[in-house]
Amino acid sequence: MAEIRIEKTAHPKEKPDSGNLSFGKYFTDHMFVMNYEKDKGWFDPRIVPFAPFEISPAAMVLHYAPEVFEGLKAYRRPDGSVQLFRPQENIARMNRSAERMCLPQIDPELFMEALLALVRTDSDWVPAGEDTTLYIRPFLFATDPKLGVHAPSMCTFAIILSPVGPYFPEGVNPVKIFIEKEDVRAVRGGTGFAKCGGNYAGSLRAGERAEANGFAQVLWLDGVEKKYVEEGGGMNIMFKIKDKVVTPALLGTVLPGITRKSVIEMLKSWNIEVEERLVTLEEILTGIKNGDVEEAWCCGTAAVISPIGEFATEDEQYTIGGFKSGPLALKLYHALTDLQFGRTEDSFGWTVRVA
Amino acid sequence: MAEIRIEKTAHPKEKPDSGNLSFGKYFTDHMFVMNYEKDKGWFDPRIVPFAPFEISPAAMVLHYAPEVFEGLKAYRRPDGSVQLFRPQENIARMNRSAERMCLPQIDPELFMEALLALVRTDSDWVPAGEDTTLYIRPFLFATDPKLGVHAPSMCTFAIILSPVGPYFPEGVNPVKIFIEKEDVRAVRGGTGFAKCGGNYAGSLRAGERAEANGFAQVLWLDGVEKKYVEEGGGMNIMFKIKDKVVTPALLGTVLPGITRKSVIEMLKSWNIEVEERLVTLEEILTGIKNGDVEEAWCCGTAAVISPIGEFATEDEQYTIGGFKSGPLALKLYHALTDLQFGRTEDSFGWTVRVA
Ligand SMILES: Cc1ncc(COP(=O)(O)O)c(C=O)c1O
Ligand SMILES: Cc1ncc(COP(=O)(O)O)c(C=O)c1O
């Protein structure tokens, strides 16, 4: 395995006030970069000062979007040390996303070493304020300076770091979600399960419309019949229906969230039944009205657990549990964040210390 | 309207041999660039030497792919002058694509002026060899250095130029097309009608598989039922069925090709009936077998008209017209290219001279 070369910045930046972080606006002093050429494979893994890339105007990434990314966090423990949450899962998902986009695979060991080495280098940047973390963004894109539409043969893989505060201003208070019936995020056979740029570009318009009307995000329905619930704008979705938790199954259109997976495993460890299956919008809206749907929440790395207080369409509102954060959502939020921040013992073996 | 500043290169490149051009591999000496910020609008339109962009590692385009593009050509006329083909259509389509991606609109007059000024600046690069042209690639992407998933507020618009030869090595000889039944390009409510990066990234895998098996491109079916024919990998598709020409209607999933539009108008001017409607794969395959489908071709800026000699699935081949280029496809190819290259009078008013 190639050794990671480290070139430290001569001009460390001032760190932002940790009480005033928004999401993904400030970046640390360093980044990890590595290049790929088809004949050579990956080469020159390095940690260098955070600085612009030089990219050819003909580079594929600017035209055809062969690009995938990941998102995870580094957490400051009470003892001052730093840890990651299930980074192996992000590494595996990035390689699955890359396969769908004809982008090259990255050796999981080298990927892990890059994550640890970079966070170690910028460990001063992991904030210590409540609900603050160091967001880690690995990304991979094609740079072939050619306009033919073909599988890429030149790529850049990079990791950047951003100290972040809570994703939603609401924090763990309930948010409103707009049921999107016009735009569609994914369809089977498409790229829904991959964390690729195109999925997000296509979802901007609906997200903006929702935000302009006071909603935290949209609820995506399936692309075929607009009958089944799929996920939130950038998070998976779960419902507490009587004494079970129900969440849309992973059938190729939904992003397989690592928070989703962890919540499912945690619920099962608590002996709560979880159903991964098709979930119709009809079932949810009826269930909200008759009280069977007791809670609903989104889950994802950025906001962890985000209770849903209301679903809305153009002309109807469906309020859940009196627009209060439900007990199970709150319990999950605390159990997960306690584990992520190292405030409780990690009985699942999910955390990885940055030595 | 802002004036376009011109900064000429001090180091003109050597031009490639016009008999040996592939597609989108060589670039001319200059490019057009202009920047956008939400508060300022578009600013600093300029023609500058072709050179790499400096792009922040956090730039939206590298993560969420808010990016759209266009493709048109400059043609060398027999009298040595240069002309474009329906550039207004590309300008209008780019603005429609941009709207879908929450990217800003570009003033059509300024866009046209930029096209003309850039091609004028590099007019020596318009090749004169048979079937060679100067491919024009306008593109627009978001550069906000922020990881939040929101509508862009900083963008770059650029135009680059590439002297190109025939798109397919087959030229106007028939190609084989693979009927793609696994991957899906577009679904209604998605981004199929927009010329945006994500559509192409998502189609790379199917295209590669097809190419590896000797096919020129794939035939995309609708994303809902995989029952209807939509388009070729990077071209629209048409069928001559008895004495009519049939082509899939534009219902939001198919790219509204400018060649498609021009062919339809040309056929109508020849009193040939054209039906834009839903076309089932079943109808086509049955029609090929019983001879009703007499010809099939793809059409697009890159390859103009590309006759289809065979459709294939994993286990069946459907040969059309004895794998020969049909008379109507050839007639269209010659009529269109004669008009585009200025070898015949442009009775449609489709061409725009670069003074
Ligand atoms: C579309 C989408 N769904 C779900 C998720 C949740 O995934 P994870 O829990 O791995 O962050 C994300 C990413 O954060 C996402 O972008
Ligand atoms: C997916 C797709 N369909 C169709 C076309 C044909 O469009 P046009 O005739 O405008 O080149 C293109 C672009 O060239 C394309 O990329």
XYZ file of C-alpha atoms and ligand atoms in Angstrom:
742
model
C 0.000 0.000 0.000
C 1.341 3.425 -0.991
C 2.448 5.637 1.863
C 0.496 8.847 2.432
C 2.736 11.841 1.971
C 1.977 14.782 4.295
C 2.649 18.385 3.384
C 1.535 20.722 6.154
C 0.261 24.211 5.543
C 2.505 27.134 6.386
C -0.563 29.307 6.964
C -3.038 27.686 9.375
C -6.445 29.390 9.200
C -8.299 30.872 12.106
C -10.963 28.495 13.376
C -14.584 29.649 13.280
C -16.488 30.221 16.515
C -17.947 26.819 17.413
C -21.227 28.387 18.530
C -21.754 29.789 15.078
C -21.116 26.974 12.613
C -23.564 26.379 9.841
C -23.366 23.302 7.604
C -20.388 22.830 5.273
C -19.263 26.441 5.078
C -15.853 26.368 6.770
C -13.059 24.021 5.778
C -10.004 22.887 7.678
C -6.340 23.480 6.821
C -5.729 20.246 4.938
C -7.267 17.817 2.511
C -6.470 14.342 1.295
C -5.978 13.908 -2.472
C -5.076 10.951 -4.666
C -5.158 10.512 -8.443
C -6.127 7.688 -10.766
C -5.184 6.829 -14.300
C -6.420 3.677 -15.909
C -2.929 2.383 -16.738
C -1.377 3.331 -13.411
C -4.168 2.777 -10.926
C -4.313 5.096 -7.901
C -1.192 7.087 -7.162
C 0.311 9.839 -5.004
C -1.924 9.668 -1.928
C -1.185 12.859 -0.039
C -2.358 15.258 2.622
C -1.831 18.809 1.415
C -3.069 22.309 2.277
C -6.732 22.891 1.367
C -6.527 24.658 -2.005
C -8.378 24.860 -5.316
C -8.001 22.109 -7.898
C -6.867 22.892 -11.414
C -9.503 21.305 -13.618
C -9.564 21.250 -17.411
C -12.618 22.952 -18.940
C -13.080 19.670 -20.815
C -12.968 17.524 -17.664
C -15.774 14.964 -17.619
C -16.971 16.033 -14.169
C -18.009 19.438 -15.522
C -20.089 17.901 -18.327
C -21.335 14.385 -17.542
C -21.152 14.312 -13.730
C -19.370 11.031 -13.048
C -18.989 11.866 -9.361
C -19.834 10.167 -6.090
C -19.402 11.226 -2.515
C -19.790 10.246 1.117
C -20.597 11.996 4.357
C -19.572 10.973 7.863
C -18.442 12.728 11.019
C -15.649 12.871 13.573
C -16.874 13.324 17.143
C -15.071 14.847 20.150
C -15.360 12.491 23.140
C -15.640 13.742 26.748
C -12.024 12.644 27.298
C -10.949 14.935 24.450
C -10.096 12.139 22.010
C -11.744 11.842 18.609
C -13.714 9.021 17.003
C -15.519 8.116 13.785
C -18.852 6.312 13.409
C -18.928 3.213 11.180
C -16.506 4.547 8.567
C -16.251 1.084 6.984
C -19.880 1.490 5.927
C -19.171 4.751 4.121
C -16.173 3.206 2.403
C -18.233 0.266 1.190
C -21.092 2.491 0.030
C -18.755 4.785 -1.876
C -17.367 1.808 -3.749
C -20.895 0.650 -4.597
C -21.787 4.148 -5.799
C -18.588 4.248 -7.857
C -19.414 0.962 -9.570
C -22.764 2.358 -10.764
C -20.989 5.386 -12.265
C -18.148 3.410 -13.926
C -15.708 5.052 -11.510
C -12.777 3.043 -10.133
C -12.861 1.254 -6.786
C -10.770 2.505 -3.888
C -8.882 0.072 -1.680
C -10.850 0.097 1.607
C -7.682 -0.101 3.709
C -6.104 2.883 2.013
C -9.412 4.771 2.231
C -9.560 4.115 5.992
C -5.932 5.109 6.435
C -6.620 8.355 4.531
C -9.624 9.166 6.746
C -7.669 8.560 9.944
C -4.531 10.379 8.792
C -6.462 13.441 7.639
C -8.625 13.720 10.767
C -5.475 13.223 12.855
C -3.733 16.025 10.961
C -6.629 18.429 11.520
C -7.802 17.037 14.864
C -7.660 20.520 16.416
C -10.575 21.330 14.127
C -12.959 18.809 15.701
C -15.201 21.183 17.660
C -16.180 20.544 21.259
C -19.423 22.528 21.486
C -22.741 20.766 21.960
C -24.088 19.149 18.779
C -20.951 20.157 16.872
C -18.828 17.726 14.868
C -16.263 17.625 12.124
C -18.105 16.650 8.937
C -15.982 14.487 6.640
C -16.617 14.606 2.894
C -14.855 12.025 0.722
C -15.551 12.502 -2.995
C -14.440 11.009 -6.272
C -14.817 12.506 -9.735
C -13.641 11.942 -13.299
C -11.251 14.357 -14.960
C -10.655 12.961 -18.475
C -10.339 16.075 -20.648
C -12.489 14.544 -23.407
C -16.052 15.110 -24.544
C -16.869 11.550 -25.618
C -19.426 9.898 -23.328
C -17.375 6.947 -22.085
C -16.291 5.347 -18.823
C -13.737 7.599 -17.131
C -10.047 6.771 -17.184
C -8.735 9.654 -15.067
C -10.051 10.507 -11.618
C -9.408 12.450 -8.458
C -10.343 11.214 -5.002
C -10.300 13.762 -2.222
C -11.429 14.168 1.370
C -12.236 17.550 2.884
C -13.302 18.400 6.425
C -15.775 20.951 7.707
C -16.602 21.795 11.345
C -20.410 21.836 11.548
C -23.236 22.700 13.911
C -26.770 21.232 13.900
C -28.056 20.555 10.370
C -31.554 21.884 10.925
C -32.092 25.041 12.967
C -34.902 23.019 14.571
C -32.315 20.643 16.087
C -34.232 17.713 17.498
C -37.482 19.655 17.417
C -40.081 18.506 14.904
C -39.856 19.599 11.263
C -42.464 19.917 8.543
C -42.124 17.799 5.427
C -43.691 18.499 2.033
C -45.001 15.524 0.064
C -43.514 15.991 -3.395
C -45.857 14.851 -6.139
C -44.347 16.513 -9.196
C -40.597 15.939 -9.282
C -39.186 12.468 -8.879
C -35.837 11.519 -7.338
C -35.271 7.962 -8.478
C -36.635 4.979 -10.311
C -35.573 1.364 -10.273
C -32.737 0.831 -12.771
C -31.593 4.401 -12.158
C -29.092 5.735 -9.668
C -31.197 6.173 -6.512
C -29.146 3.806 -4.356
C -25.893 5.577 -5.276
C -24.614 8.698 -3.571
C -23.924 10.412 -6.879
C -24.094 14.073 -7.813
C -26.938 13.753 -10.313
C -29.410 12.599 -7.648
C -28.857 15.803 -5.732
C -28.882 18.186 -8.716
C -32.212 16.721 -9.764
C -33.662 17.232 -6.310
C -32.681 20.893 -5.844
C -35.825 22.306 -7.438
C -38.252 20.415 -5.211
C -36.120 21.155 -2.151
C -36.114 24.876 -2.891
C -39.865 24.981 -3.428
C -40.402 23.171 -0.132
C -38.010 25.425 1.761
C -39.605 28.557 0.367
C -42.881 27.333 1.849
C -41.443 26.680 5.286
C -40.702 22.960 4.986
C -37.437 21.392 6.162
C -37.414 18.980 3.236
C -39.500 16.950 0.826
C -40.821 13.432 1.062
C -39.969 11.555 -2.127
C -42.459 9.077 -3.528
C -41.598 6.228 -5.905
C -41.010 7.309 -9.501
C -43.399 4.828 -11.079
C -46.747 5.219 -9.352
C -46.081 8.002 -6.838
C -47.789 5.667 -4.435
C -44.999 4.497 -2.143
C -43.018 6.534 0.335
C -39.269 6.404 -0.352
C -37.187 8.834 1.704
C -36.705 12.411 2.808
C -34.694 14.898 0.763
C -31.401 13.877 2.271
C -32.425 11.372 4.902
C -34.187 8.060 5.283
C -37.609 7.916 6.872
C -39.210 5.773 9.558
C -42.630 5.486 11.134
C -43.715 4.132 14.466
C -46.978 2.356 13.685
C -48.490 0.966 16.859
C -45.726 -1.103 18.432
C -43.623 -1.594 15.309
C -41.231 0.586 13.375
C -41.773 0.593 9.612
C -39.369 1.886 6.990
C -39.241 1.649 3.193
C -37.241 -1.361 2.008
C -34.068 -0.868 -0.023
C -35.132 -1.793 -3.536
C -32.635 0.190 -5.583
C -34.203 3.632 -5.402
C -33.551 4.573 -1.784
C -30.126 5.510 -0.441
C -29.044 2.806 2.027
C -28.373 5.136 4.928
C -25.885 4.186 7.585
C -27.976 5.927 10.234
C -30.978 3.930 8.985
C -29.027 0.704 9.312
C -27.800 1.647 12.791
C -31.272 2.639 13.974
C -32.674 -0.671 12.763
C -29.955 -2.598 14.584
C -30.444 -0.525 17.714
C -34.243 -0.988 17.686
C -33.823 -4.733 17.262
C -31.427 -4.788 20.212
C -34.235 -3.173 22.191
C -36.613 -5.907 21.032
C -38.655 -3.513 18.936
C -39.921 -5.066 15.746
C -38.795 -3.366 12.522
C -40.422 -3.914 9.135
C -38.515 -3.015 5.978
C -41.144 -3.144 3.265
C -43.161 -1.166 0.748
C -44.982 1.642 2.539
C -47.814 3.409 0.761
C -48.460 7.094 1.275
C -52.097 6.152 1.781
C -51.219 3.913 4.742
C -49.238 6.713 6.366
C -51.783 9.474 5.877
C -54.656 7.276 7.050
C -52.534 6.130 9.963
C -51.777 9.684 10.975
C -55.473 10.542 10.915
C -56.567 7.515 12.948
C -53.596 7.665 15.294
C -51.909 4.406 14.241
C -48.870 6.339 13.056
C -47.670 7.545 16.439
C -44.317 8.923 15.366
C -42.322 9.654 12.234
C -38.724 10.733 11.868
C -35.998 11.204 9.318
C -32.548 9.823 9.973
C -29.174 10.590 8.452
C -25.619 11.500 9.334
C -26.245 15.238 9.090
C -29.246 15.605 11.427
C -29.050 12.167 13.165
C -32.759 11.821 14.081
C -35.158 14.512 13.002
C -38.711 14.077 14.313
C -41.440 14.915 11.824
C -44.275 17.031 13.191
C -46.229 17.454 9.997
C -46.606 16.148 6.449
C -48.269 18.454 3.976
C -49.489 18.553 0.406
C -50.571 21.654 -1.498
C -53.856 21.705 0.329
C -53.750 19.406 3.355
C -51.773 19.136 6.576
C -51.267 15.967 8.571
C -49.967 16.664 12.076
C -48.317 13.839 13.987
C -48.400 13.481 17.773
C -49.484 17.091 18.319
C -46.327 18.370 16.596
C -44.147 17.147 19.457
C -40.984 15.053 19.260
C -42.098 11.498 20.058
C -40.518 9.463 22.842
C -39.021 6.781 20.584
C -37.443 9.349 18.234
C -35.953 11.155 21.218
C -34.723 7.925 22.763
C -33.029 7.000 19.478
C -31.541 10.462 19.143
C -29.982 10.301 22.588
C -28.833 6.689 22.321
C -27.172 7.354 18.967
C -25.536 10.652 19.818
C -24.366 9.365 23.212
C -22.685 6.495 21.417
C -21.280 8.700 18.626
C -19.846 11.243 21.054
C -18.476 8.509 23.329
C -20.698 9.421 26.264
C -21.836 5.793 26.600
C -20.114 2.507 26.012
C -20.175 1.355 22.397
C -21.649 -2.118 22.831
C -22.145 -2.430 19.056
C -18.490 -1.871 18.143
C -19.467 0.948 15.778
C -16.911 3.588 16.676
C -13.324 3.866 15.468
C -10.823 5.904 17.482
C -8.536 8.330 15.716
C -5.307 7.560 17.548
C -25.414 44.157 -22.504
C -21.872 43.726 -21.159
C -19.126 43.896 -23.749
C -17.088 40.740 -24.319
C -13.439 41.303 -23.441
C -10.963 39.432 -25.648
C -7.553 38.304 -24.464
C -5.707 36.409 -27.180
C -3.248 33.622 -26.485
C 0.458 34.335 -26.897
C 1.035 30.649 -27.682
C -1.274 29.353 -30.405
C -1.330 25.552 -30.464
C -0.558 23.404 -33.457
C -3.748 22.231 -35.144
C -4.390 18.493 -35.342
C -4.432 16.726 -38.719
C -8.015 17.059 -39.951
C -7.990 13.509 -41.291
C -7.338 12.165 -37.836
C -9.788 13.876 -35.512
C -11.692 11.812 -33.031
C -14.547 13.256 -30.959
C -13.867 15.971 -28.393
C -10.181 15.280 -27.855
C -8.539 18.450 -29.202
C -9.437 21.948 -28.091
C -8.855 25.295 -29.719
C -6.767 28.214 -28.472
C -9.537 30.126 -26.740
C -12.633 29.731 -24.630
C -15.470 31.959 -23.539
C -16.016 32.364 -19.797
C -18.453 34.393 -17.701
C -19.254 34.287 -13.983
C -22.423 34.588 -11.964
C -23.129 35.606 -8.409
C -26.642 35.851 -7.120
C -26.285 39.497 -6.042
C -24.405 40.648 -9.125
C -25.913 38.583 -11.907
C -23.617 37.568 -14.769
C -20.356 39.462 -15.063
C -17.024 39.666 -16.874
C -17.879 37.949 -20.169
C -14.513 37.236 -21.770
C -12.672 35.260 -24.398
C -9.394 34.014 -22.918
C -6.776 31.373 -23.689
C -8.014 27.801 -23.131
C -6.692 26.952 -19.671
C -7.687 25.018 -16.530
C -10.221 26.461 -14.114
C -9.377 26.898 -10.453
C -12.197 25.147 -8.616
C -12.650 24.894 -4.862
C -12.683 21.316 -3.558
C -15.990 22.293 -1.941
C -17.519 23.585 -5.204
C -21.057 22.280 -5.691
C -20.304 20.941 -9.172
C -17.896 18.356 -7.708
C -20.486 17.056 -5.238
C -24.083 17.612 -6.358
C -23.674 18.054 -10.107
C -25.710 21.184 -10.817
C -24.428 21.359 -14.388
C -25.983 21.603 -17.826
C -24.481 21.715 -21.263
C -25.161 22.050 -24.973
C -23.655 20.728 -28.181
C -23.724 22.323 -31.605
C -21.352 22.714 -34.513
C -19.690 25.277 -36.754
C -19.489 24.217 -40.393
C -17.019 25.284 -43.085
C -18.919 26.307 -46.236
C -17.570 25.690 -49.752
C -16.859 29.437 -50.018
C -14.624 29.177 -46.948
C -16.951 31.049 -44.614
C -18.314 29.502 -41.416
C -21.886 28.965 -40.202
C -23.813 27.598 -37.244
C -26.968 25.464 -37.318
C -29.971 26.669 -35.309
C -27.958 28.036 -32.377
C -31.081 29.767 -31.002
C -32.476 26.303 -30.302
C -29.443 25.320 -28.239
C -29.626 28.571 -26.325
C -33.292 28.027 -25.509
C -32.729 24.398 -24.510
C -29.833 25.297 -22.241
C -32.025 27.776 -20.422
C -34.738 25.129 -20.029
C -32.173 22.668 -18.686
C -30.821 25.315 -16.321
C -34.289 25.998 -14.911
C -34.695 22.306 -13.981
C -31.368 22.399 -12.108
C -31.991 25.730 -10.300
C -29.175 27.273 -12.355
C -29.501 30.884 -13.537
C -30.794 31.841 -16.983
C -28.433 33.297 -19.573
C -29.497 36.215 -21.710
C -30.047 34.678 -25.182
C -28.567 37.695 -26.966
C -25.385 37.620 -24.926
C -25.186 33.837 -25.372
C -25.458 34.241 -29.157
C -22.887 37.012 -29.178
C -20.527 34.801 -27.154
C -20.938 31.896 -29.599
C -20.268 34.097 -32.605
C -17.342 35.961 -31.044
C -15.617 32.777 -29.899
C -16.036 30.925 -33.203
C -14.843 34.054 -34.995
C -11.759 34.211 -32.767
C -10.880 30.578 -33.471
C -12.307 30.377 -36.987
C -9.003 28.977 -38.310
C -9.834 25.898 -36.286
C -13.010 25.073 -38.243
C -11.724 22.103 -40.248
C -12.354 21.759 -43.979
C -12.067 17.986 -44.406
C -15.089 15.890 -45.325
C -17.439 15.259 -42.390
C -15.332 17.433 -40.123
C -16.700 20.302 -38.065
C -15.921 22.446 -35.088
C -17.929 21.084 -32.183
C -19.128 23.807 -29.803
C -19.673 22.953 -26.159
C -21.396 25.574 -23.980
C -21.667 24.510 -20.323
C -22.807 25.980 -17.051
C -22.002 24.737 -13.562
C -22.325 25.825 -9.931
C -19.268 26.729 -7.896
C -20.586 27.682 -4.438
C -17.917 26.392 -2.038
C -20.525 25.008 0.389
C -21.754 21.528 1.178
C -25.379 22.383 1.925
C -27.782 21.015 -0.703
C -29.336 24.271 -1.906
C -29.937 26.177 -5.129
C -26.602 27.499 -6.418
C -25.671 31.141 -6.037
C -22.313 31.105 -7.832
C -21.805 29.761 -11.342
C -19.460 29.635 -14.287
C -20.643 29.593 -17.885
C -18.074 28.623 -20.492
C -17.863 27.661 -24.146
C -15.093 25.473 -25.501
C -14.462 24.358 -29.081
C -13.189 21.074 -30.447
C -12.459 20.178 -34.091
C -14.124 16.804 -34.674
C -14.412 14.059 -37.258
C -17.309 11.612 -37.710
C -18.837 10.561 -34.380
C -19.192 6.881 -35.195
C -16.423 5.093 -37.090
C -19.323 3.633 -39.105
C -20.106 7.131 -40.469
C -23.435 6.867 -42.257
C -23.188 3.077 -42.375
C -25.636 1.147 -40.205
C -24.943 0.616 -36.517
C -26.120 -2.004 -34.050
C -28.152 -0.926 -31.044
C -28.589 -2.845 -27.806
C -32.024 -2.760 -26.168
C -31.286 -1.864 -22.546
C -33.652 -3.590 -20.143
C -31.822 -3.212 -16.844
C -30.616 0.357 -16.406
C -33.012 3.244 -16.891
C -32.182 6.749 -18.129
C -35.185 8.814 -17.167
C -38.640 8.864 -15.674
C -41.360 11.480 -15.808
C -40.761 14.072 -13.085
C -37.033 13.473 -13.344
C -34.462 15.226 -15.491
C -34.716 13.360 -18.820
C -35.661 16.407 -20.881
C -32.711 18.406 -19.541
C -29.194 18.204 -20.909
C -27.689 17.819 -17.439
C -24.621 15.921 -16.300
C -26.429 13.393 -14.130
C -28.323 11.900 -17.083
C -25.039 11.026 -18.744
C -23.236 9.728 -15.635
C -26.159 7.394 -15.031
C -26.012 6.079 -18.581
C -22.284 5.300 -18.705
C -22.617 1.772 -17.360
C -25.170 0.632 -19.934
C -23.236 2.363 -22.710
C -20.011 0.618 -21.741
C -21.682 -2.785 -21.581
C -23.186 -2.237 -25.024
C -19.925 -1.029 -26.527
C -18.002 -3.970 -25.108
C -20.423 -6.217 -26.994
C -20.014 -4.431 -30.315
C -22.991 -2.071 -30.154
C -22.788 1.613 -31.094
C -25.195 2.563 -28.341
C -28.186 1.504 -26.275
C -31.884 1.978 -26.847
C -33.470 3.402 -23.719
C -36.937 2.250 -22.736
C -39.307 4.168 -20.467
C -38.457 3.954 -16.772
C -41.902 2.908 -15.614
C -42.910 -0.118 -17.649
C -39.877 -0.667 -19.891
C -42.466 -0.965 -22.597
C -42.011 2.185 -24.649
C -39.053 3.165 -26.801
C -37.532 6.503 -25.741
C -34.239 7.358 -27.414
C -30.736 6.200 -28.235
C -27.813 6.666 -25.846
C -27.083 10.175 -27.075
C -29.514 10.594 -29.955
C -33.190 10.574 -30.715
C -34.700 7.713 -32.640
C -37.058 7.446 -35.610
C -38.716 4.659 -37.538
C -40.065 4.532 -41.042
C -43.210 2.416 -40.709
C -44.802 1.890 -44.101
C -45.192 5.419 -45.502
C -45.007 7.298 -42.226
C -42.179 8.294 -39.932
C -42.804 7.562 -36.257
C -40.835 8.937 -33.319
C -41.368 8.930 -29.546
C -43.251 12.017 -28.349
C -41.590 14.478 -25.992
C -43.254 13.731 -22.657
C -40.569 14.895 -20.268
C -38.219 11.946 -20.372
C -36.720 12.304 -23.850
C -34.190 14.980 -24.770
C -35.852 17.349 -27.283
C -33.193 17.026 -29.957
C -32.633 19.839 -32.399
C -31.765 17.362 -35.125
C -35.016 15.542 -34.304
C -36.952 18.780 -34.630
C -35.209 19.637 -37.893
C -35.782 16.186 -39.385
C -39.472 16.391 -38.521
C -39.755 19.803 -40.172
C -37.832 18.608 -43.203
C -39.952 15.468 -43.599
C -43.128 17.537 -43.363
C -41.779 19.866 -46.030
C -41.426 16.769 -48.205
C -45.037 15.845 -47.454
C -44.066 12.817 -45.448
C -46.341 12.212 -42.493
C -44.669 12.220 -39.077
C -46.234 10.824 -35.931
C -44.909 11.892 -32.540
C -46.473 9.452 -30.118
C -45.909 6.616 -27.697
C -44.060 3.814 -29.488
C -43.960 0.380 -27.892
C -40.919 -1.849 -28.245
C -43.365 -4.604 -29.183
C -44.641 -2.612 -32.164
C -41.102 -2.042 -33.402
C -39.862 -5.612 -32.991
C -42.991 -7.061 -34.582
C -42.760 -4.488 -37.353
C -39.156 -5.377 -38.046
C -40.089 -9.057 -38.324
C -43.037 -8.517 -40.633
C -41.334 -5.800 -42.653
C -43.551 -2.869 -41.628
C -40.587 -1.145 -40.028
C -38.630 -0.416 -43.171
C -35.992 1.853 -41.697
C -34.755 3.073 -38.340
C -32.209 5.747 -37.537
C -30.815 7.773 -34.711
C -30.398 11.503 -35.086
C -28.368 14.036 -33.190
C -25.857 16.805 -33.646
C -22.838 14.523 -33.239
C -23.636 11.857 -35.849
C -26.405 13.705 -37.772
C -28.311 10.650 -39.054
C -27.108 7.218 -38.084
C -28.999 4.368 -39.768
C -29.747 1.403 -37.514
C -29.037 -2.003 -39.040
C -29.864 -4.120 -36.031
C -31.544 -4.060 -32.637
C -30.522 -6.757 -30.199
C -31.350 -8.099 -26.771
C -29.279 -10.606 -24.796
C -30.555 -13.445 -26.944
C -32.212 -12.076 -30.074
C -31.231 -9.998 -33.093
C -33.599 -7.979 -35.219
C -32.042 -6.942 -38.521
C -33.604 -4.057 -40.431
C -33.579 -3.724 -44.220
C -30.835 -6.314 -44.646
C -28.432 -4.215 -42.536
C -28.228 -1.538 -45.236
C -28.663 2.207 -44.837
C -32.221 2.910 -45.951
C -33.037 5.417 -48.711
C -34.946 7.843 -46.478
C -32.204 7.912 -43.825
C -29.627 8.575 -46.529
C -31.775 11.257 -48.122
C -32.151 12.978 -44.754
C -28.454 12.678 -44.042
C -27.548 14.334 -47.332
C -30.236 17.001 -47.158
C -29.251 17.953 -43.621
C -25.490 17.932 -44.090
C -25.761 19.778 -47.428
C -27.709 22.476 -45.637
C -25.429 22.535 -42.596
C -22.264 22.786 -44.705
C -23.831 25.393 -46.981
C -23.749 23.206 -50.075
C -27.430 23.884 -50.721
C -29.622 26.865 -50.188
C -31.040 27.124 -46.687
C -34.731 27.463 -47.492
C -35.629 26.922 -43.799
C -33.573 29.832 -42.501
C -31.767 27.522 -40.072
C -28.182 28.644 -40.532
C -26.427 31.606 -38.954
C -23.279 32.991 -40.569
C -20.264 33.798 -38.443
C -19.288 37.112 -40.027
C -30.703 10.998 -0.184
C -30.186 10.546 1.150
N -30.876 9.646 1.849
C -30.447 9.193 3.032
C -29.269 9.645 3.608
C -28.854 9.127 4.951
O -27.670 8.354 4.871
P -26.658 8.297 6.080
O -27.431 7.821 7.269
O -25.625 7.296 5.659
O -26.090 9.646 6.281
C -28.507 10.588 2.903
C -27.214 11.071 3.335
O -26.865 11.552 4.303
C -28.987 11.061 1.656
O -28.303 11.986 0.971
C -29.585 11.977 -24.752
C -29.599 12.716 -26.039
N -30.651 12.574 -26.863
C -30.727 13.225 -28.028
C -29.732 14.090 -28.440
C -29.872 14.779 -29.770
O -30.016 16.160 -29.617
P -29.505 17.189 -30.735
O -30.136 16.764 -32.012
O -29.953 18.503 -30.269
O -28.023 17.055 -30.795
C -28.635 14.279 -27.610
C -27.566 15.234 -27.890
O -26.898 15.383 -28.770
C -28.548 13.576 -26.398
O -27.489 13.708 -25.584
